[in-house]
PDB file of C-alpha atoms in Angstrom:
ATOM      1  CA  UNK A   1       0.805  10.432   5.568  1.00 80.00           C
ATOM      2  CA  UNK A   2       3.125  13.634   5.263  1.00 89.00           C
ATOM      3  CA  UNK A   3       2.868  17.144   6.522  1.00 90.00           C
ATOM      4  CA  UNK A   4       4.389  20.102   6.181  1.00 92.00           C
ATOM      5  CA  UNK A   5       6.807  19.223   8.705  1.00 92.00           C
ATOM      6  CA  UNK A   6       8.322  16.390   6.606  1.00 92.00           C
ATOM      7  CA  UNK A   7       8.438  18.832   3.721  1.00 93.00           C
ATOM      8  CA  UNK A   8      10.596  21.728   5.905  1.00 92.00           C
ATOM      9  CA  UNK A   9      12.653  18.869   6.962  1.00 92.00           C
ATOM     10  CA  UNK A  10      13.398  17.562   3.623  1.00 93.00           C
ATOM     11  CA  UNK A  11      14.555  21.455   2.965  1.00 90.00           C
ATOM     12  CA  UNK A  12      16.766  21.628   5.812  1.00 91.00           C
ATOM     13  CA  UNK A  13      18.215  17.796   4.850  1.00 93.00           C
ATOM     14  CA  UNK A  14      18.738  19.263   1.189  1.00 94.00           C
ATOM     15  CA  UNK A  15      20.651  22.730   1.982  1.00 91.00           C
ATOM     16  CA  UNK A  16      23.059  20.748   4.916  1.00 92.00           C
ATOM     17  CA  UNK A  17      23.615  18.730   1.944  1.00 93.00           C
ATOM     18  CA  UNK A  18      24.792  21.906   0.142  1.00 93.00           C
ATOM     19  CA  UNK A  19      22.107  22.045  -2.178  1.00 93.00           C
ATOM     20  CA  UNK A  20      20.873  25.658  -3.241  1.00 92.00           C
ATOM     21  CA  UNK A  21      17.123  25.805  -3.182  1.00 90.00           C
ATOM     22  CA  UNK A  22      15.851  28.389  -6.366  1.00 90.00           C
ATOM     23  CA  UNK A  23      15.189  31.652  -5.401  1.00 92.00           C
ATOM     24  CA  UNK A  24      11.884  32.447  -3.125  1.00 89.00           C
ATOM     25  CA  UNK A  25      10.465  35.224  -1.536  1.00 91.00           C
ATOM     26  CA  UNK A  26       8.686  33.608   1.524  1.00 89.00           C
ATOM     27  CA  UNK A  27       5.009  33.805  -0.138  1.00 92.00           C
ATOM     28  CA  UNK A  28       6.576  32.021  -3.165  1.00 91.00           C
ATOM     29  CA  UNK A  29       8.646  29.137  -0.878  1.00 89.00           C
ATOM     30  CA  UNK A  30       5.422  28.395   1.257  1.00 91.00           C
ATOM     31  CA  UNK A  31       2.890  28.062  -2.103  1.00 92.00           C
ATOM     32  CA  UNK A  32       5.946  25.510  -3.204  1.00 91.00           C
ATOM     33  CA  UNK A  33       5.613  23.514   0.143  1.00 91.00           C
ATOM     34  CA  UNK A  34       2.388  23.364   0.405  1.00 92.00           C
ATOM     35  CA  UNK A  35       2.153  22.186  -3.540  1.00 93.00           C
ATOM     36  CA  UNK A  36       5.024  19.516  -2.945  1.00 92.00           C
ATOM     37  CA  UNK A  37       3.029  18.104   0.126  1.00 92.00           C
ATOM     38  CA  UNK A  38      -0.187  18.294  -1.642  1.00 92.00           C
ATOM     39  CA  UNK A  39       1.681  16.167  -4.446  1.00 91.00           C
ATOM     40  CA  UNK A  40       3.481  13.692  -1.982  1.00 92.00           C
ATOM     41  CA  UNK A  41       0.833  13.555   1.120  1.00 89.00           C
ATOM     42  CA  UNK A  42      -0.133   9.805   0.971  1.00 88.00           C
ATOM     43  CA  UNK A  43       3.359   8.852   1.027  1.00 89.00           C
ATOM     44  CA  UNK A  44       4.468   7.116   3.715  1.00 88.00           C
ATOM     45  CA  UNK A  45       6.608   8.832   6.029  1.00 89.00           C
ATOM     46  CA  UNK A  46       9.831   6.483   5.922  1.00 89.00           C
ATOM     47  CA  UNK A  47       9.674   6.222   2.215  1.00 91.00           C
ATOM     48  CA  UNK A  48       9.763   9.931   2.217  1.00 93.00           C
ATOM     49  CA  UNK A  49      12.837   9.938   4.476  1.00 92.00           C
ATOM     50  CA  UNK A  50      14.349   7.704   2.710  1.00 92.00           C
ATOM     51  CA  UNK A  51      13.635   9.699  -0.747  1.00 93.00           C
ATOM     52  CA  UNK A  52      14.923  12.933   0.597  1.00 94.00           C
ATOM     53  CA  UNK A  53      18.280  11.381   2.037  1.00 93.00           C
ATOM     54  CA  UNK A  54      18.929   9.529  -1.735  1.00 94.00           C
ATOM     55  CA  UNK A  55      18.355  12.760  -3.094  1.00 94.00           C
ATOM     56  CA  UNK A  56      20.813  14.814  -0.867  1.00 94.00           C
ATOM     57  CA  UNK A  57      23.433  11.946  -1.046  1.00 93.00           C
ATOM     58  CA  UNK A  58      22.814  12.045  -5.386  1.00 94.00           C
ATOM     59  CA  UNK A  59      21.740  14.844  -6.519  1.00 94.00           C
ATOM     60  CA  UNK A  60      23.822  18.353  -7.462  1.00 92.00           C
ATOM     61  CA  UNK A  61      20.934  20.775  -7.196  1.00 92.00           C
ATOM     62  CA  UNK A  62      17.797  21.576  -5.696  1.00 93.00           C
ATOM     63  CA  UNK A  63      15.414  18.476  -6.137  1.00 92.00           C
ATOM     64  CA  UNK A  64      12.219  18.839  -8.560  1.00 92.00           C
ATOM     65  CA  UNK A  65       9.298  16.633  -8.278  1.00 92.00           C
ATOM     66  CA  UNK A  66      10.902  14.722 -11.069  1.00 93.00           C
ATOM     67  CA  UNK A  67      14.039  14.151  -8.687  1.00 93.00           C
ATOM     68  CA  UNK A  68      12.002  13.446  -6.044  1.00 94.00           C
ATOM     69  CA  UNK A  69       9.521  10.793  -8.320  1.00 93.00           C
ATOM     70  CA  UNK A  70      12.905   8.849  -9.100  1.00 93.00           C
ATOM     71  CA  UNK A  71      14.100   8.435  -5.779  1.00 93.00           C
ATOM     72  CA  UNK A  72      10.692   7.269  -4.320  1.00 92.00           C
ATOM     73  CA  UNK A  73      10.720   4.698  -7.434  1.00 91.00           C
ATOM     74  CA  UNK A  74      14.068   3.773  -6.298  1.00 91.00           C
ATOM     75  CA  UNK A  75      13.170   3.277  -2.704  1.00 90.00           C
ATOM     76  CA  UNK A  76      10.284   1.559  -3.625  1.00 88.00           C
ATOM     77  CA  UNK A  77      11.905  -0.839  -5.872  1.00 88.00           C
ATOM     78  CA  UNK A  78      14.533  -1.458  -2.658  1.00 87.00           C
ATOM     79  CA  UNK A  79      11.309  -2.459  -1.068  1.00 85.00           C
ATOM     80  CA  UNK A  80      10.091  -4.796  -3.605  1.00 85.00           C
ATOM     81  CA  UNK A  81      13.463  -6.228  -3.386  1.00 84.00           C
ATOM     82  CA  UNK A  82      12.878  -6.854  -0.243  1.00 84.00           C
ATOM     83  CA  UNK A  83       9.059  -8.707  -0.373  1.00 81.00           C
ATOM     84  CA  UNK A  84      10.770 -10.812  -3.120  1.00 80.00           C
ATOM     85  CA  UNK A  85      13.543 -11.843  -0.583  1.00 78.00           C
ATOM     86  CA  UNK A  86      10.825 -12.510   2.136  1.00 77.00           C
ATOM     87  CA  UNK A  87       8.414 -14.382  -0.408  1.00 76.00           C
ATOM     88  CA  UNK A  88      11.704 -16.595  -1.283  1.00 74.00           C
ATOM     89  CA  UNK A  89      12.310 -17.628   2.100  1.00 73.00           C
ATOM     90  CA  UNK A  90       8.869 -17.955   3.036  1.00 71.00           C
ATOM     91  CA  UNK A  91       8.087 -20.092  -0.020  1.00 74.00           C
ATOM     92  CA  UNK A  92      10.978 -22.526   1.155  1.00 72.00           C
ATOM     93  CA  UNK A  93       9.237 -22.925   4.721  1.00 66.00           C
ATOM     94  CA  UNK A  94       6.139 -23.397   2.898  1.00 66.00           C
ATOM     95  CA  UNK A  95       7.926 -26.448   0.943  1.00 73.00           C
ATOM     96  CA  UNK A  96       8.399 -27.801   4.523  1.00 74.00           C
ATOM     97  CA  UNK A  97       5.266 -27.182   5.748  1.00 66.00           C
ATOM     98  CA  UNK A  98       3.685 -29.015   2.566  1.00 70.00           C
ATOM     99  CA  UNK A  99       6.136 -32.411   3.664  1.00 74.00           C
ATOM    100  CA  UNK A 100       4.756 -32.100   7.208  1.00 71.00           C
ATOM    101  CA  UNK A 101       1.469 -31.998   6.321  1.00 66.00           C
ATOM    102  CA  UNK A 102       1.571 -34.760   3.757  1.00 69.00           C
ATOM    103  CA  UNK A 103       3.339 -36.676   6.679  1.00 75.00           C
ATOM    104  CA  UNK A 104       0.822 -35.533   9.210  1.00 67.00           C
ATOM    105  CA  UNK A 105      -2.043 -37.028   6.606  1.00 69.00           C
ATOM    106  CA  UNK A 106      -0.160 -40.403   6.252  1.00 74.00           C
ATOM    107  CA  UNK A 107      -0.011 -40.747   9.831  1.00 73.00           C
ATOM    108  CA  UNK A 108      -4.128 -40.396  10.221  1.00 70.00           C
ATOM    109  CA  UNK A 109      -4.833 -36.567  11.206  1.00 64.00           C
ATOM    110  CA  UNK A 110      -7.716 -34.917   9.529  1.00 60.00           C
ATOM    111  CA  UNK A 111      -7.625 -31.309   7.542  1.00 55.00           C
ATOM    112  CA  UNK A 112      -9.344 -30.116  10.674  1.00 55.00           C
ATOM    113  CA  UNK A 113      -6.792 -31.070  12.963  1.00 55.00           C
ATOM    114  CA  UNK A 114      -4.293 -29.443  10.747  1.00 54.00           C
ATOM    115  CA  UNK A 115      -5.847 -26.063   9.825  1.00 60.00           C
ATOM    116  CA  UNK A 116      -3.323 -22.898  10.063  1.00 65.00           C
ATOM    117  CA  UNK A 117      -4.570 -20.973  13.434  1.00 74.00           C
ATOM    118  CA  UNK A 118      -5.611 -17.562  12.357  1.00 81.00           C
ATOM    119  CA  UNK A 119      -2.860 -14.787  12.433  1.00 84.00           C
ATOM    120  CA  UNK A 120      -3.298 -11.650  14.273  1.00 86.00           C
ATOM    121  CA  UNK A 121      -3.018  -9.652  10.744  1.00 86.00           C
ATOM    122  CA  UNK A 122      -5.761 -12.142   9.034  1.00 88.00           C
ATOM    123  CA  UNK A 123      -8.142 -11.355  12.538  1.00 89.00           C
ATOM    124  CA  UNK A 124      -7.510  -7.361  12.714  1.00 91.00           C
ATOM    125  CA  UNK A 125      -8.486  -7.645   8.980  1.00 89.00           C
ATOM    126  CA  UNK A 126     -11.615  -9.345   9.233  1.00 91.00           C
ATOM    127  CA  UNK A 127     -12.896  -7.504  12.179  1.00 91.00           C
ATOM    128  CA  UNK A 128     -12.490  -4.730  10.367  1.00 90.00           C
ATOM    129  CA  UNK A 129     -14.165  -5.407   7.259  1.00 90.00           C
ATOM    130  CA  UNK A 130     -16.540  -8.020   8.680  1.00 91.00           C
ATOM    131  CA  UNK A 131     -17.235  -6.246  12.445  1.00 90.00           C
ATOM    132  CA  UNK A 132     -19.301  -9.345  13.156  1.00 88.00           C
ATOM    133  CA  UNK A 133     -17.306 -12.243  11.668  1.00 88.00           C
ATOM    134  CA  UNK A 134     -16.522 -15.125  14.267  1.00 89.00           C
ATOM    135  CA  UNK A 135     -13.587 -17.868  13.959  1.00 85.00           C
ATOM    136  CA  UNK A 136     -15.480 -19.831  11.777  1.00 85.00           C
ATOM    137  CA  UNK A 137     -16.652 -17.272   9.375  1.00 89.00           C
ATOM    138  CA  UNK A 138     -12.755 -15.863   8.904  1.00 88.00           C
ATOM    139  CA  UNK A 139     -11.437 -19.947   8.640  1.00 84.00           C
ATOM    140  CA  UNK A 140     -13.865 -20.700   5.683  1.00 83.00           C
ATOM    141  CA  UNK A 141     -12.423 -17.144   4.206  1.00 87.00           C
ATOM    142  CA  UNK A 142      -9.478 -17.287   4.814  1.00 87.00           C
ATOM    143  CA  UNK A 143      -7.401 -16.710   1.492  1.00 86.00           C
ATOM    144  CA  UNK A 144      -9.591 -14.267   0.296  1.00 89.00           C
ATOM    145  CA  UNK A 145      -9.460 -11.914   3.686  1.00 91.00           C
ATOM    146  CA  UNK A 146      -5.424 -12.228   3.696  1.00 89.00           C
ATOM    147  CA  UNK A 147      -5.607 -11.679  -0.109  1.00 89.00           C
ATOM    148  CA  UNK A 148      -7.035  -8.183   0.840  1.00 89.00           C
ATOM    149  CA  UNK A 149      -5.748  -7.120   3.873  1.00 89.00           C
ATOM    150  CA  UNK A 150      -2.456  -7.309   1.454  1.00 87.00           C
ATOM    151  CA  UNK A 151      -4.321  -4.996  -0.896  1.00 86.00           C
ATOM    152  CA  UNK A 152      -5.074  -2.396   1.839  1.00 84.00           C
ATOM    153  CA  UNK A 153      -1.580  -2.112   3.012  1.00 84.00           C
ATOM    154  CA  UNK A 154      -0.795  -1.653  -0.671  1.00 81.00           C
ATOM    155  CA  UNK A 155      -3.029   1.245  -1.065  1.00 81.00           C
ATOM    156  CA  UNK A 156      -2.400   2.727   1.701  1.00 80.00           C
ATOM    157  CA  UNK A 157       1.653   3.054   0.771  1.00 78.00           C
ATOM    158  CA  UNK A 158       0.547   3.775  -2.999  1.00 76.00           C
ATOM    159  CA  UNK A 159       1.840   7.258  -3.377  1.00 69.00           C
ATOM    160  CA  UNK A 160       0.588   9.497  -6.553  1.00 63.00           C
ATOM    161  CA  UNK A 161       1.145   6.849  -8.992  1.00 64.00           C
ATOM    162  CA  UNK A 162       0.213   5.134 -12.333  1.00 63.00           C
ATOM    163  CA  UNK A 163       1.388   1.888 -11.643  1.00 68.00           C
ATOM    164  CA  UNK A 164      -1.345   0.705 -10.018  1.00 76.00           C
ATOM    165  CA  UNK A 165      -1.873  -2.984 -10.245  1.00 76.00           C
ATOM    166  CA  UNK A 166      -5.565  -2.979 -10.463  1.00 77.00           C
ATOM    167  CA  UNK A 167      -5.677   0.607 -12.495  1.00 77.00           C
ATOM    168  CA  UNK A 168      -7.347   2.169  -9.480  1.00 79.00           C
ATOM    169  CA  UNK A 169     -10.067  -0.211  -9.070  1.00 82.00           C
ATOM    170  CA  UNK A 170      -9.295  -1.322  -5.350  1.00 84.00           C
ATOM    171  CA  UNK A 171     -10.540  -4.788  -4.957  1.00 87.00           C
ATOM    172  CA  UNK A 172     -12.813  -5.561  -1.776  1.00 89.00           C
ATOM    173  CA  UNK A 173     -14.765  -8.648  -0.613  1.00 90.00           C
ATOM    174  CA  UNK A 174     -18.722  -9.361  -1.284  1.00 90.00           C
ATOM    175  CA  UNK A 175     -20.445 -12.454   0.682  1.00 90.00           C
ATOM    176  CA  UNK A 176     -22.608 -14.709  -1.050  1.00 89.00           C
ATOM    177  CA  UNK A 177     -25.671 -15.174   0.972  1.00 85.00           C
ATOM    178  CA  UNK A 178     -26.238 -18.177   0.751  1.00 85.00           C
ATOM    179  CA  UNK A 179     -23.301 -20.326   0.958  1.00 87.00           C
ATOM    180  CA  UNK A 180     -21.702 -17.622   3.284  1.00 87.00           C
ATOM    181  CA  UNK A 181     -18.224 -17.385   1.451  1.00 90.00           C
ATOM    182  CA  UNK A 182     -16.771 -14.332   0.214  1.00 91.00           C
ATOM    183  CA  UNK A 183     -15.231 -13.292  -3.213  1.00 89.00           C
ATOM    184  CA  UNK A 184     -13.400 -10.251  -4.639  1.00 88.00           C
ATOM    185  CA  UNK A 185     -14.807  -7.728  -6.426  1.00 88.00           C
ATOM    186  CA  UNK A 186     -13.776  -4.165  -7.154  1.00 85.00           C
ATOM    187  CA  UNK A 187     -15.132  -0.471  -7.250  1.00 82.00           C
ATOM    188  CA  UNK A 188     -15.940   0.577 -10.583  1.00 79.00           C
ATOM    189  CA  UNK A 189     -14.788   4.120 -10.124  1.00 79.00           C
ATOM    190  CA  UNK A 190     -11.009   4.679  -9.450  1.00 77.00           C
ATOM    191  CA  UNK A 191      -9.156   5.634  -6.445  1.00 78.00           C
ATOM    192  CA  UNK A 192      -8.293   9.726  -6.005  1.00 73.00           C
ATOM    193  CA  UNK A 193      -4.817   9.068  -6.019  1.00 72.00           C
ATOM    194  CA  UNK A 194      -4.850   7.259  -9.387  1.00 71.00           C
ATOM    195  CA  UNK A 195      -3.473   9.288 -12.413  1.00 60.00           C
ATOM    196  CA  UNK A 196      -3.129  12.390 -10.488  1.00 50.00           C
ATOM    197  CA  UNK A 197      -0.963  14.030 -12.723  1.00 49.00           C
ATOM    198  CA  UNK A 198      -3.346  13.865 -15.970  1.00 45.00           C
ATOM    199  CA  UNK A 199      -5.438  16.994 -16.146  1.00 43.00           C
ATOM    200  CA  UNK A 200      -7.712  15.352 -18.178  1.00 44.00           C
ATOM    201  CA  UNK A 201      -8.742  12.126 -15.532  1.00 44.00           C
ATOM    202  CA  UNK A 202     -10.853  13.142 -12.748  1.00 44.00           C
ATOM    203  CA  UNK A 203     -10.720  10.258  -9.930  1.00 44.00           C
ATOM    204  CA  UNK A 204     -13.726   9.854  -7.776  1.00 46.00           C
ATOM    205  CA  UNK A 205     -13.760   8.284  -4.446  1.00 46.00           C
ATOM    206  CA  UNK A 206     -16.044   5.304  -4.364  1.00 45.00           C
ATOM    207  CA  UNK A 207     -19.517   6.500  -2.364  1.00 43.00           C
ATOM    208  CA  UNK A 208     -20.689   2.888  -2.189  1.00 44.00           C
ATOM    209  CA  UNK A 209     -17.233   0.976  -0.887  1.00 46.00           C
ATOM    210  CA  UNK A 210     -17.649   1.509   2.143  1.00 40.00           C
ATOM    211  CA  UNK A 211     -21.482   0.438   3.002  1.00 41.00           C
ATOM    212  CA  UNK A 212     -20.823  -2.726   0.743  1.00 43.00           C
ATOM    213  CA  UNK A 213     -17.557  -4.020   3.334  1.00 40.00           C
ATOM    214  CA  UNK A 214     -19.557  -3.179   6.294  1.00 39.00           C
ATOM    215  CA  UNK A 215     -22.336  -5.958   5.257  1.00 41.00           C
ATOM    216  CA  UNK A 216     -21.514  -9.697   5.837  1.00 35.00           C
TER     217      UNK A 216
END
């Protein structure tokens, strides 16, 4: 998350650049910092970096809030990039882990013996959204915790944006009493950050969110 200090930095990055900011009387340059970090606050702090250096490297003039919406989009696409890179290579060890197991299965070893051992992310995600879940509880869940512990780290990079993939309705995990699994579900009202930009949508932060991941 940014503060003000990011947003005098990204100033400072702009004018060594030798771009001329508009002209400011000090009131009128502090209401436009603190608007610009009101409008860019939830964006994460490399992203931001990275934003501000494509736009001193690009740009002519003083960035706008347009300029700075096309570089983020641009840094975030790098990023996606990235993932897709990562999923590539990770779907080609998966290939190899499907042969072993297969192997593994013709040679006599149970789906017990061959369960994936947790991973630190899946764990830190399930003791926080399930404070008493034990080994067992997060094994028999296992897809659906990882599932969302990728959806919080989404949301929590999502800067002021419409291009949500769930439209602001942040999926979360419900268990079923009786069989003791979980399953997705999401809030009905829409995150605060979606469609920030349209006067006429008024997000709400979810009141009951919270109290419903804290039950298991």
């Amino acid at each position: 998350m940014l503060d003000i200090g990011d947003i005098e930095a990204a100033f400072v990055v702009w004018r060594a650049a030798g771009l001329t900011p508009p002209p400011m009387n000090d009131v009128q340059r502090e209401n436009f910092m603190t608007k610009t970090l009101e409008q860019y606050k939830y964006t994460q702090v490399k992203d931001w970096a990275e934003a501000v250096e494509w736009v001193a490297n690009n740009n002519t003039r003083w960035a706008t809030w347009f300029d700075i919406n096309t570089a983020l989009s641009i840094v975030r696409q790098n990023k996606i990039r990235e993932e897709k890179k990562a999923i590539e290579r990770n779907s080609k060890a998966a290939n190899e882990f499907v042969k072993k197991l297969f192997a593994d299965l013709a040679a006599g070893k149970t789906f017990g013996e061959l369960r994936q051992p947790i991973s630190e992310k899946v764990r830190a995600a399930a003791k926080r959204i399930f404070p008493d879940a034990d080994d067992s509880f997060i094994k028999r869940n296992y897809n659906d915790i990882s599932f969302i512990a990728d959806v919080e780290r989404k949301c929590a990079e999502c800067i002021n944006t419409v291009d949500c993939p769930y439209s602001g309705h942040q999926p979360f995990l419900r268990v079923d009493k009786e069989s003791g699994f979980t399953y997705v579900v999401a809030d009905r009202e829409r995150c605060y950050k979606y469609h920030p930009l349209v006067p006429d949508v008024v997000p709400k932060r979810s009141a009951c969110r919270q109290g419903d991941l804290a039950k298991v």
